[in-house]
């Protein structure tokens, strides 16, 4: 598995993205404007944040279906800590992120301690965490956050949407960790062959635990940003988010069987998805049509990648 | 250490739960209620100053061709198909209006916001919306106003300052009175009843239930409120939930309220398949077409609803009037085509009218 | 009241564990069902009333039927996240044919045929083009869902002819869906165990390389598995479509999750190679019973999903503990 074969899918994806951008820009002159692009960055920040740790998760050959539910739980608890328990808002925000991390740690423990396959473990916690969010909130939403809080989700820093800075910072960190560190190499090794990784002395359980905890932490952070963007908390926040996140990661060329995938690919997949959503809408395609296009592009991109890489290998 | 952290999660969750679960819950929300008088005497509505928002530097488009987008809570359900039809009808009637409906496939605040955001960028002249959450939708609507786009809501409101006008299909307390009165009439003053609603987080339904509880306590105090169950906007789930209620309470259950246009026909079906027609009354919000079979075989006597086609129609007329400058803050009424003059209430709401009760005699006259 | 149920929980897995060690996942679930029926039956005897048992079984039979096909797919080492959208599409096809006056038998069989055809395509992409099944079906989920809404605009299908209402027939006083659920489960279970193809599916899921060495034509078998799954989805869609007088022509919310959960909680290993369809049907019944039981025990509906999640977790952990001890 050389660097070249790693990059192959990303190259195809980049090409696809460029073609898509050109076509979409032709459909509407409002698509390729700074205003729209920055706005789209704001809209994709939550999915983007979640897609980063999800890349790690899928590279290990796992999956995390519970991120949407952790997102909802953290959002609800932010409101409860601040409004219900009267904690200062910054502390409540930190606690909400922490709860996300603990929820992710819970996933990791179930997966590593009990050897439960990640799909089942997170299917269970998908229901459990969402259930906790609903049970705790009793369908009440918390509103009336102070003005400064909205900087996170609605404001700008140095001309860019605030959440884009978070996305960029974490994306760079994730790319470095996955691409250049021992931790990253362990992650790939687990996905390529978990048993072999264990026998070669790598700490598989610890690595997985950290990855799922990180996934939860980032879900908590994304939830805080989302609450700031929409200025309210509801227990149904983030429902179905996991499918969007997984689509972005898989579109980005990360193999669902593990062992292969990059952060760059995930980012390209994410941008392609968001560009399609925005560009098609501006070009006059309705939402149901857009869903169909994204489904087709997902299958086609993987298909293309498969065909080309097989030719290359052969 | 892991155990400690799990414990911490448990404690955090537990304390949160206790903090939020102070009071018993009926399916309603926390906002104050304002039940109508039992005899139906209209309360004196205090005149309120205009509290809507205004678009900044909106171009003068009086009489010119405009493009309008309608973003309902979700697409693909009968109710919003009907409002969408009304909007299209009004657009045709008005001429020079290019209106289309687009929105999320599930009632999701995030997707609805994304849709609105994209349409703002695409440069529409007017937005019609039915909010999935009144607060969450506000920032994106304010953004539309700031770009000179006219914004009118219908069916489900946002915070007032995020839109210019809201077309109110019927006041919450009016619907509540209608529902409870019909139930008391059909099932008796001492009837025990249960409710099938969509989800506990749906603002309109929660509001209606809260108003129903207040009105029932005041005007029909002997009725017994059994419980409220959640059934999404899902036919089969609504049916199963209603069936379970019937099985659970047996002869004690005298009535079921359906709070959505999905839950009501499904509840009627449950009563019908359970052979309980006549012994369990079904009262609810629903569209006439879905209810005709049950009304015709006397399984359901009254269906409460406004006409959603009219609602969409009125919303389109209000938007056109706002764009043309014919409807300005402080106005007391607005012309809405075949619906005539509609009254302005609560500062910045346009009232469609009183809720309508469909019965066996008149249901055949409606087709939506 | 609501706390009674919650507090009895911790001891529940422990009590089960001894019993379960000797048996499989089916036994755990069967025990859970019986326990649930006894406990809730004591709290409110109406729970065990004839009409409630009938509605628990028949109202959710379509989920059990769909879970049979899903179990086969998962045993073969694949997954299908598009089954909810597929059932929505097939139900709409059945209803549209019925209101347009096609012979009833056509309305019942068309969804089966279309289901098989669509899934033959999915199976082709998975087996021959080698796109992972989760990717193909994730894409299909979007395509089917978006396509359905584009085509119908969500218009409800009303005025269905009475003779179309398969799920409302009650031969010998028992609703038709129960016959379907029981017969199909037993047939599929026997077939999986005793037929050559059944063993082939286990072999593919357990170890594809070994299966290939023994001369199994893996690609063809996987396409077949998906086609069978499409067939069951078709039957599930007919049962789903004929339950009520109206078809919503949208995708039933979260149906794919329910079906997958029933299959995996029923003991079908997500890693492929093991599991039975009896377990998946039992799990579908268990979930239906939990939903009903919560209403009967007055547990606030807010906690419904949390309780479901705990139940899934408990059954899965019990199974894992059992496997560990066996090892």
Short mmCIF file of N, CA, C and O in Angstrom, two decimals, chain B residues 178-282:
data_model
loop_
_atom_site.label_atom_id
_atom_site.label_comp_id
_atom_site.label_asym_id
_atom_site.label_seq_id
_atom_site.Cartn_x
_atom_site.Cartn_y
_atom_site.Cartn_z
N UNK B 178 -62.75 24.14 20.78
CA UNK B 178 -63.49 23.35 19.82
C UNK B 178 -63.32 21.86 20.07
O UNK B 178 -64.28 21.09 20.06
N UNK B 179 -62.08 21.45 20.30
CA UNK B 179 -61.80 20.03 20.51
C UNK B 179 -62.49 19.52 21.78
O UNK B 179 -63.17 18.50 21.77
N UNK B 180 -62.26 20.23 22.89
CA UNK B 180 -62.80 19.76 24.18
C UNK B 180 -64.32 19.80 24.17
O UNK B 180 -64.98 18.86 24.62
N UNK B 181 -64.91 20.86 23.61
CA UNK B 181 -66.37 20.95 23.57
C UNK B 181 -66.95 19.79 22.77
O UNK B 181 -67.94 19.16 23.18
N UNK B 182 -66.35 19.50 21.61
CA UNK B 182 -66.85 18.39 20.80
C UNK B 182 -66.74 17.07 21.55
O UNK B 182 -67.64 16.23 21.48
N UNK B 183 -65.63 16.88 22.24
CA UNK B 183 -65.45 15.63 22.99
C UNK B 183 -66.49 15.52 24.10
O UNK B 183 -67.08 14.47 24.31
N UNK B 184 -66.71 16.61 24.83
CA UNK B 184 -67.68 16.59 25.92
C UNK B 184 -69.07 16.28 25.38
O UNK B 184 -69.84 15.53 25.99
N UNK B 185 -69.36 16.83 24.21
CA UNK B 185 -70.68 16.61 23.61
C UNK B 185 -70.85 15.14 23.21
O UNK B 185 -71.90 14.54 23.42
N UNK B 186 -69.79 14.55 22.65
CA UNK B 186 -69.91 13.19 22.12
C UNK B 186 -69.72 12.12 23.18
O UNK B 186 -70.40 11.09 23.15
N UNK B 187 -68.78 12.32 24.07
CA UNK B 187 -68.43 11.26 25.00
C UNK B 187 -68.98 11.51 26.40
O UNK B 187 -68.95 10.62 27.24
N UNK B 188 -69.48 12.70 26.66
CA UNK B 188 -70.07 12.98 27.96
C UNK B 188 -69.15 13.81 28.83
O UNK B 188 -67.94 13.83 28.65
N UNK B 189 -69.78 14.46 29.83
CA UNK B 189 -69.04 15.38 30.69
C UNK B 189 -68.08 14.67 31.62
O UNK B 189 -67.21 15.29 32.22
N UNK B 190 -68.27 13.34 31.81
CA UNK B 190 -67.38 12.65 32.74
C UNK B 190 -66.48 11.68 32.02
O UNK B 190 -65.94 10.75 32.61
N UNK B 191 -66.30 11.89 30.73
CA UNK B 191 -65.55 10.94 29.92
C UNK B 191 -64.07 10.96 30.26
O UNK B 191 -63.50 11.99 30.59
N UNK B 192 -63.46 9.78 30.18
CA UNK B 192 -62.00 9.68 30.30
C UNK B 192 -61.43 9.60 28.89
O UNK B 192 -61.96 8.88 28.05
N UNK B 193 -60.38 10.37 28.63
CA UNK B 193 -59.86 10.42 27.27
C UNK B 193 -58.34 10.36 27.24
O UNK B 193 -57.67 10.61 28.24
N UNK B 194 -57.81 10.02 26.07
CA UNK B 194 -56.36 9.96 25.87
C UNK B 194 -56.03 10.71 24.58
O UNK B 194 -56.92 11.02 23.79
N UNK B 195 -54.75 11.01 24.41
CA UNK B 195 -54.33 11.82 23.28
C UNK B 195 -53.23 11.10 22.50
O UNK B 195 -52.33 10.49 23.09
N UNK B 196 -53.35 11.15 21.18
CA UNK B 196 -52.25 10.68 20.32
C UNK B 196 -51.69 11.90 19.60
O UNK B 196 -52.41 12.57 18.87
N UNK B 197 -50.40 12.20 19.85
CA UNK B 197 -49.80 13.38 19.23
C UNK B 197 -48.60 12.98 18.39
O UNK B 197 -48.27 11.79 18.29
N UNK B 198 -47.95 13.95 17.75
CA UNK B 198 -46.81 13.61 16.89
C UNK B 198 -45.56 13.37 17.74
O UNK B 198 -45.18 12.25 17.99
N UNK B 199 -44.90 14.44 18.19
CA UNK B 199 -43.83 14.28 19.15
C UNK B 199 -43.99 15.35 20.20
O UNK B 199 -44.67 16.35 19.98
N UNK B 200 -43.37 15.12 21.34
CA UNK B 200 -43.51 16.07 22.43
C UNK B 200 -42.82 17.39 22.12
O UNK B 200 -43.03 18.37 22.81
N UNK B 201 -41.95 17.40 21.13
CA UNK B 201 -41.22 18.63 20.84
C UNK B 201 -41.88 19.46 19.75
O UNK B 201 -41.37 20.50 19.38
N UNK B 202 -43.01 19.02 19.21
CA UNK B 202 -43.67 19.80 18.17
C UNK B 202 -44.41 20.97 18.81
O UNK B 202 -45.36 20.76 19.56
N UNK B 203 -44.00 22.21 18.53
CA UNK B 203 -44.54 23.36 19.28
C UNK B 203 -46.06 23.52 19.17
O UNK B 203 -46.73 23.70 20.19
N UNK B 204 -46.63 23.46 17.95
CA UNK B 204 -48.07 23.67 17.82
C UNK B 204 -48.87 22.68 18.65
O UNK B 204 -49.77 23.06 19.38
N UNK B 205 -48.49 21.40 18.52
CA UNK B 205 -49.24 20.36 19.23
C UNK B 205 -49.12 20.57 20.74
O UNK B 205 -50.10 20.45 21.46
N UNK B 206 -47.91 20.87 21.19
CA UNK B 206 -47.71 21.07 22.63
C UNK B 206 -48.57 22.24 23.13
O UNK B 206 -49.16 22.19 24.20
N UNK B 207 -48.64 23.28 22.32
CA UNK B 207 -49.43 24.46 22.68
C UNK B 207 -50.93 24.13 22.75
O UNK B 207 -51.63 24.50 23.68
N UNK B 208 -51.41 23.38 21.75
CA UNK B 208 -52.82 23.01 21.75
C UNK B 208 -53.15 22.18 22.98
O UNK B 208 -54.16 22.40 23.65
N UNK B 209 -52.25 21.23 23.29
CA UNK B 209 -52.52 20.35 24.42
C UNK B 209 -52.55 21.17 25.71
O UNK B 209 -53.42 20.97 26.57
N UNK B 210 -51.61 22.11 25.86
CA UNK B 210 -51.60 22.95 27.05
C UNK B 210 -52.91 23.74 27.16
O UNK B 210 -53.51 23.83 28.23
N UNK B 211 -53.36 24.31 26.04
CA UNK B 211 -54.61 25.08 26.06
C UNK B 211 -55.80 24.17 26.34
O UNK B 211 -56.76 24.57 27.01
N UNK B 212 -55.77 22.95 25.80
CA UNK B 212 -56.86 22.02 26.05
C UNK B 212 -56.95 21.68 27.52
O UNK B 212 -58.04 21.63 28.09
N UNK B 213 -55.78 21.45 28.15
CA UNK B 213 -55.78 21.13 29.58
C UNK B 213 -56.39 22.27 30.38
O UNK B 213 -57.21 22.05 31.28
N UNK B 214 -56.00 23.50 30.03
CA UNK B 214 -56.50 24.66 30.77
C UNK B 214 -58.01 24.82 30.59
O UNK B 214 -58.75 25.04 31.54
N UNK B 215 -58.46 24.67 29.33
CA UNK B 215 -59.87 24.87 29.06
C UNK B 215 -60.71 23.77 29.70
O UNK B 215 -61.78 24.01 30.26
N UNK B 216 -60.20 22.53 29.63
CA UNK B 216 -60.94 21.41 30.21
C UNK B 216 -61.06 21.58 31.73
O UNK B 216 -62.14 21.38 32.29
N UNK B 217 -59.99 22.00 32.39
CA UNK B 217 -60.04 22.18 33.84
C UNK B 217 -61.05 23.25 34.21
O UNK B 217 -61.74 23.17 35.23
N UNK B 218 -61.19 24.25 33.36
CA UNK B 218 -62.06 25.37 33.68
C UNK B 218 -63.52 25.08 33.33
O UNK B 218 -64.42 25.39 34.09
N UNK B 219 -63.75 24.44 32.17
CA UNK B 219 -65.11 24.34 31.67
C UNK B 219 -65.71 22.93 31.73
O UNK B 219 -66.92 22.77 31.73
N UNK B 220 -64.87 21.92 31.71
CA UNK B 220 -65.40 20.55 31.80
C UNK B 220 -64.60 19.81 32.86
O UNK B 220 -63.90 18.84 32.57
N UNK B 221 -64.70 20.25 34.12
CA UNK B 221 -63.79 19.76 35.17
C UNK B 221 -63.93 18.27 35.46
O UNK B 221 -63.04 17.68 36.04
N UNK B 222 -65.04 17.65 35.07
CA UNK B 222 -65.21 16.23 35.44
C UNK B 222 -64.59 15.29 34.43
O UNK B 222 -64.54 14.08 34.64
N UNK B 223 -64.16 15.81 33.29
CA UNK B 223 -63.53 14.93 32.32
C UNK B 223 -62.20 14.46 32.87
O UNK B 223 -61.55 15.17 33.64
N UNK B 224 -61.78 13.23 32.46
CA UNK B 224 -60.57 12.68 33.05
C UNK B 224 -59.50 12.49 31.97
O UNK B 224 -59.72 11.84 30.97
N UNK B 225 -58.36 13.08 32.24
CA UNK B 225 -57.25 13.09 31.30
C UNK B 225 -56.39 11.86 31.59
O UNK B 225 -55.73 11.80 32.61
N UNK B 226 -56.39 10.86 30.71
CA UNK B 226 -55.66 9.62 31.01
C UNK B 226 -54.18 9.75 30.66
O UNK B 226 -53.33 9.69 31.53
N UNK B 227 -53.86 9.89 29.38
CA UNK B 227 -52.45 10.07 29.05
C UNK B 227 -52.27 10.52 27.60
O UNK B 227 -53.21 10.51 26.82
N UNK B 228 -51.05 10.92 27.32
CA UNK B 228 -50.70 11.36 25.97
C UNK B 228 -49.60 10.46 25.44
O UNK B 228 -48.64 10.18 26.14
N UNK B 229 -49.75 9.96 24.22
CA UNK B 229 -48.69 9.14 23.64
C UNK B 229 -48.17 9.78 22.35
O UNK B 229 -48.87 10.53 21.68
N UNK B 230 -46.93 9.45 22.05
CA UNK B 230 -46.21 10.02 20.93
C UNK B 230 -46.24 9.04 19.75
O UNK B 230 -46.08 7.84 19.94
N UNK B 231 -46.45 9.53 18.54
CA UNK B 231 -46.51 8.60 17.40
C UNK B 231 -45.89 9.17 16.14
O UNK B 231 -46.22 8.74 15.05
N UNK B 232 -44.98 10.11 16.27
CA UNK B 232 -44.33 10.74 15.10
C UNK B 232 -45.38 11.25 14.11
O UNK B 232 -46.50 11.51 14.50
N UNK B 233 -45.01 11.35 12.83
CA UNK B 233 -46.00 11.61 11.78
C UNK B 233 -46.20 10.30 11.03
O UNK B 233 -46.19 10.24 9.82
N UNK B 234 -46.34 9.21 11.79
CA UNK B 234 -46.33 7.88 11.20
C UNK B 234 -47.67 7.20 11.40
O UNK B 234 -48.14 6.99 12.51
N UNK B 235 -48.26 6.86 10.25
CA UNK B 235 -49.55 6.20 10.22
C UNK B 235 -49.65 4.94 11.06
O UNK B 235 -50.52 4.80 11.92
N UNK B 236 -48.72 4.00 10.77
CA UNK B 236 -48.82 2.69 11.40
C UNK B 236 -48.53 2.80 12.89
O UNK B 236 -49.21 2.19 13.71
N UNK B 237 -47.54 3.64 13.25
CA UNK B 237 -47.24 3.81 14.66
C UNK B 237 -48.43 4.44 15.39
O UNK B 237 -48.80 4.02 16.48
N UNK B 238 -49.07 5.42 14.76
CA UNK B 238 -50.25 6.05 15.38
C UNK B 238 -51.33 5.00 15.62
O UNK B 238 -51.97 4.97 16.67
N UNK B 239 -51.53 4.16 14.62
CA UNK B 239 -52.53 3.10 14.73
C UNK B 239 -52.19 2.18 15.89
O UNK B 239 -53.04 1.87 16.73
N UNK B 240 -50.94 1.75 15.96
CA UNK B 240 -50.54 0.84 17.03
C UNK B 240 -50.69 1.49 18.41
O UNK B 240 -51.14 0.85 19.36
N UNK B 241 -50.31 2.77 18.50
CA UNK B 241 -50.42 3.45 19.79
C UNK B 241 -51.87 3.57 20.23
O UNK B 241 -52.21 3.34 21.38
N UNK B 242 -52.73 3.95 19.28
CA UNK B 242 -54.15 4.09 19.60
C UNK B 242 -54.73 2.75 20.01
O UNK B 242 -55.51 2.65 20.98
N UNK B 243 -54.35 1.68 19.29
CA UNK B 243 -54.84 0.34 19.63
C UNK B 243 -54.40 -0.05 21.04
O UNK B 243 -55.18 -0.60 21.82
N UNK B 244 -53.15 0.26 21.36
CA UNK B 244 -52.66 -0.07 22.70
C UNK B 244 -53.45 0.68 23.77
O UNK B 244 -53.79 0.11 24.81
N UNK B 245 -53.76 1.94 23.51
CA UNK B 245 -54.56 2.70 24.47
C UNK B 245 -55.91 2.04 24.68
O UNK B 245 -56.39 1.91 25.81
N UNK B 246 -56.54 1.61 23.58
CA UNK B 246 -57.85 0.97 23.67
C UNK B 246 -57.73 -0.31 24.49
O UNK B 246 -58.54 -0.58 25.38
N UNK B 247 -56.69 -1.11 24.22
CA UNK B 247 -56.50 -2.35 24.95
C UNK B 247 -56.22 -2.10 26.43
O UNK B 247 -56.65 -2.84 27.29
N UNK B 248 -55.47 -1.04 26.69
CA UNK B 248 -55.07 -0.79 28.07
C UNK B 248 -56.25 -0.37 28.94
O UNK B 248 -56.41 -0.86 30.04
N UNK B 249 -57.03 0.55 28.43
CA UNK B 249 -58.06 1.12 29.29
C UNK B 249 -59.41 0.43 29.16
O UNK B 249 -60.30 0.66 29.97
N UNK B 250 -59.58 -0.40 28.13
CA UNK B 250 -60.84 -1.10 27.96
C UNK B 250 -62.01 -0.14 27.96
O UNK B 250 -61.97 0.90 27.30
N UNK B 251 -63.04 -0.45 28.78
CA UNK B 251 -64.27 0.34 28.75
C UNK B 251 -64.10 1.71 29.40
O UNK B 251 -64.96 2.57 29.27
N UNK B 252 -63.01 1.90 30.12
CA UNK B 252 -62.82 3.18 30.79
C UNK B 252 -62.62 4.30 29.76
O UNK B 252 -63.03 5.44 29.96
N UNK B 253 -61.96 3.96 28.65
CA UNK B 253 -61.61 4.96 27.65
C UNK B 253 -62.85 5.33 26.83
O UNK B 253 -63.47 4.48 26.22
N UNK B 254 -63.19 6.62 26.86
CA UNK B 254 -64.38 7.05 26.13
C UNK B 254 -64.03 7.91 24.92
O UNK B 254 -64.89 8.16 24.07
N UNK B 255 -62.81 8.40 24.87
CA UNK B 255 -62.49 9.26 23.74
C UNK B 255 -61.00 9.33 23.45
O UNK B 255 -60.18 9.17 24.34
N UNK B 256 -60.69 9.53 22.18
CA UNK B 256 -59.28 9.72 21.78
C UNK B 256 -59.19 11.02 20.97
O UNK B 256 -59.99 11.25 20.06
N UNK B 257 -58.24 11.85 21.36
CA UNK B 257 -57.94 13.03 20.55
C UNK B 257 -56.79 12.73 19.62
O UNK B 257 -55.76 12.20 20.05
N UNK B 258 -56.92 13.06 18.35
CA UNK B 258 -55.78 12.98 17.43
C UNK B 258 -55.27 14.40 17.21
O UNK B 258 -56.04 15.27 16.82
N UNK B 259 -53.99 14.62 17.48
CA UNK B 259 -53.47 15.98 17.41
C UNK B 259 -52.86 16.33 16.05
O UNK B 259 -52.42 17.46 15.85
N UNK B 260 -52.74 15.36 15.15
CA UNK B 260 -52.19 15.67 13.84
C UNK B 260 -53.08 15.06 12.76
O UNK B 260 -53.90 14.19 13.04
N UNK B 261 -52.86 15.51 11.54
CA UNK B 261 -53.66 14.98 10.43
C UNK B 261 -53.27 13.55 10.12
O UNK B 261 -53.94 12.89 9.34
N UNK B 262 -52.20 13.05 10.73
CA UNK B 262 -51.86 11.63 10.59
C UNK B 262 -52.48 10.83 11.72
O UNK B 262 -53.05 9.75 11.51
N UNK B 263 -52.39 11.35 12.94
CA UNK B 263 -52.83 10.60 14.12
C UNK B 263 -54.34 10.41 14.14
O UNK B 263 -54.82 9.36 14.57
N UNK B 264 -55.11 11.39 13.67
CA UNK B 264 -56.55 11.30 13.79
C UNK B 264 -57.15 10.18 12.94
O UNK B 264 -57.89 9.34 13.46
N UNK B 265 -56.85 10.12 11.61
CA UNK B 265 -57.39 8.99 10.85
C UNK B 265 -56.90 7.64 11.36
O UNK B 265 -57.66 6.67 11.38
N UNK B 266 -55.64 7.59 11.82
CA UNK B 266 -55.12 6.31 12.33
C UNK B 266 -55.84 5.90 13.60
O UNK B 266 -56.13 4.73 13.81
N UNK B 267 -56.16 6.88 14.47
CA UNK B 267 -56.90 6.57 15.69
C UNK B 267 -58.31 6.10 15.33
O UNK B 267 -58.84 5.16 15.94
N UNK B 268 -58.92 6.75 14.33
CA UNK B 268 -60.25 6.34 13.90
C UNK B 268 -60.21 4.91 13.36
O UNK B 268 -61.10 4.10 13.63
N UNK B 269 -59.14 4.59 12.64
CA UNK B 269 -58.99 3.24 12.11
C UNK B 269 -58.85 2.23 13.25
O UNK B 269 -59.43 1.14 13.20
N UNK B 270 -58.11 2.61 14.29
CA UNK B 270 -57.93 1.71 15.43
C UNK B 270 -59.26 1.45 16.11
O UNK B 270 -59.58 0.31 16.46
N UNK B 271 -60.06 2.51 16.28
CA UNK B 271 -61.36 2.35 16.92
C UNK B 271 -62.25 1.48 16.04
O UNK B 271 -62.95 0.58 16.50
N UNK B 272 -62.17 1.73 14.73
CA UNK B 272 -63.01 0.99 13.79
C UNK B 272 -62.62 -0.49 13.75
O UNK B 272 -63.46 -1.38 13.87
N UNK B 273 -61.31 -0.77 13.62
CA UNK B 273 -60.87 -2.17 13.56
C UNK B 273 -61.07 -2.87 14.90
O UNK B 273 -61.22 -4.08 14.95
N UNK B 274 -61.07 -2.10 15.99
CA UNK B 274 -61.29 -2.69 17.30
C UNK B 274 -62.76 -2.89 17.61
O UNK B 274 -63.10 -3.33 18.70
N UNK B 275 -63.63 -2.53 16.67
CA UNK B 275 -65.06 -2.71 16.87
C UNK B 275 -65.61 -1.80 17.95
O UNK B 275 -66.57 -2.15 18.65
N UNK B 276 -65.01 -0.63 18.14
CA UNK B 276 -65.44 0.26 19.22
C UNK B 276 -66.19 1.49 18.70
O UNK B 276 -66.34 2.46 19.46
N UNK B 277 -66.59 1.47 17.44
CA UNK B 277 -67.33 2.61 16.90
C UNK B 277 -68.55 2.86 17.77
O UNK B 277 -69.29 1.94 18.07
N UNK B 278 -68.73 4.10 18.18
CA UNK B 278 -69.90 4.42 18.99
C UNK B 278 -69.60 4.40 20.47
O UNK B 278 -70.18 5.15 21.23
N UNK B 279 -68.64 3.55 20.90
CA UNK B 279 -68.34 3.57 22.33
C UNK B 279 -67.07 4.38 22.63
O UNK B 279 -66.87 4.80 23.75
N UNK B 280 -66.23 4.57 21.64
CA UNK B 280 -65.10 5.48 21.83
C UNK B 280 -65.18 6.59 20.79
O UNK B 280 -65.20 6.33 19.59
N UNK B 281 -65.25 7.81 21.24
CA UNK B 281 -65.34 8.94 20.32
C UNK B 281 -63.94 9.33 19.87
O UNK B 281 -63.00 9.31 20.66
N UNK B 282 -63.81 9.67 18.60
CA UNK B 282 -62.54 10.21 18.11
C UNK B 282 -62.78 11.64 17.67
O UNK B 282 -63.65 11.92 16.85
#
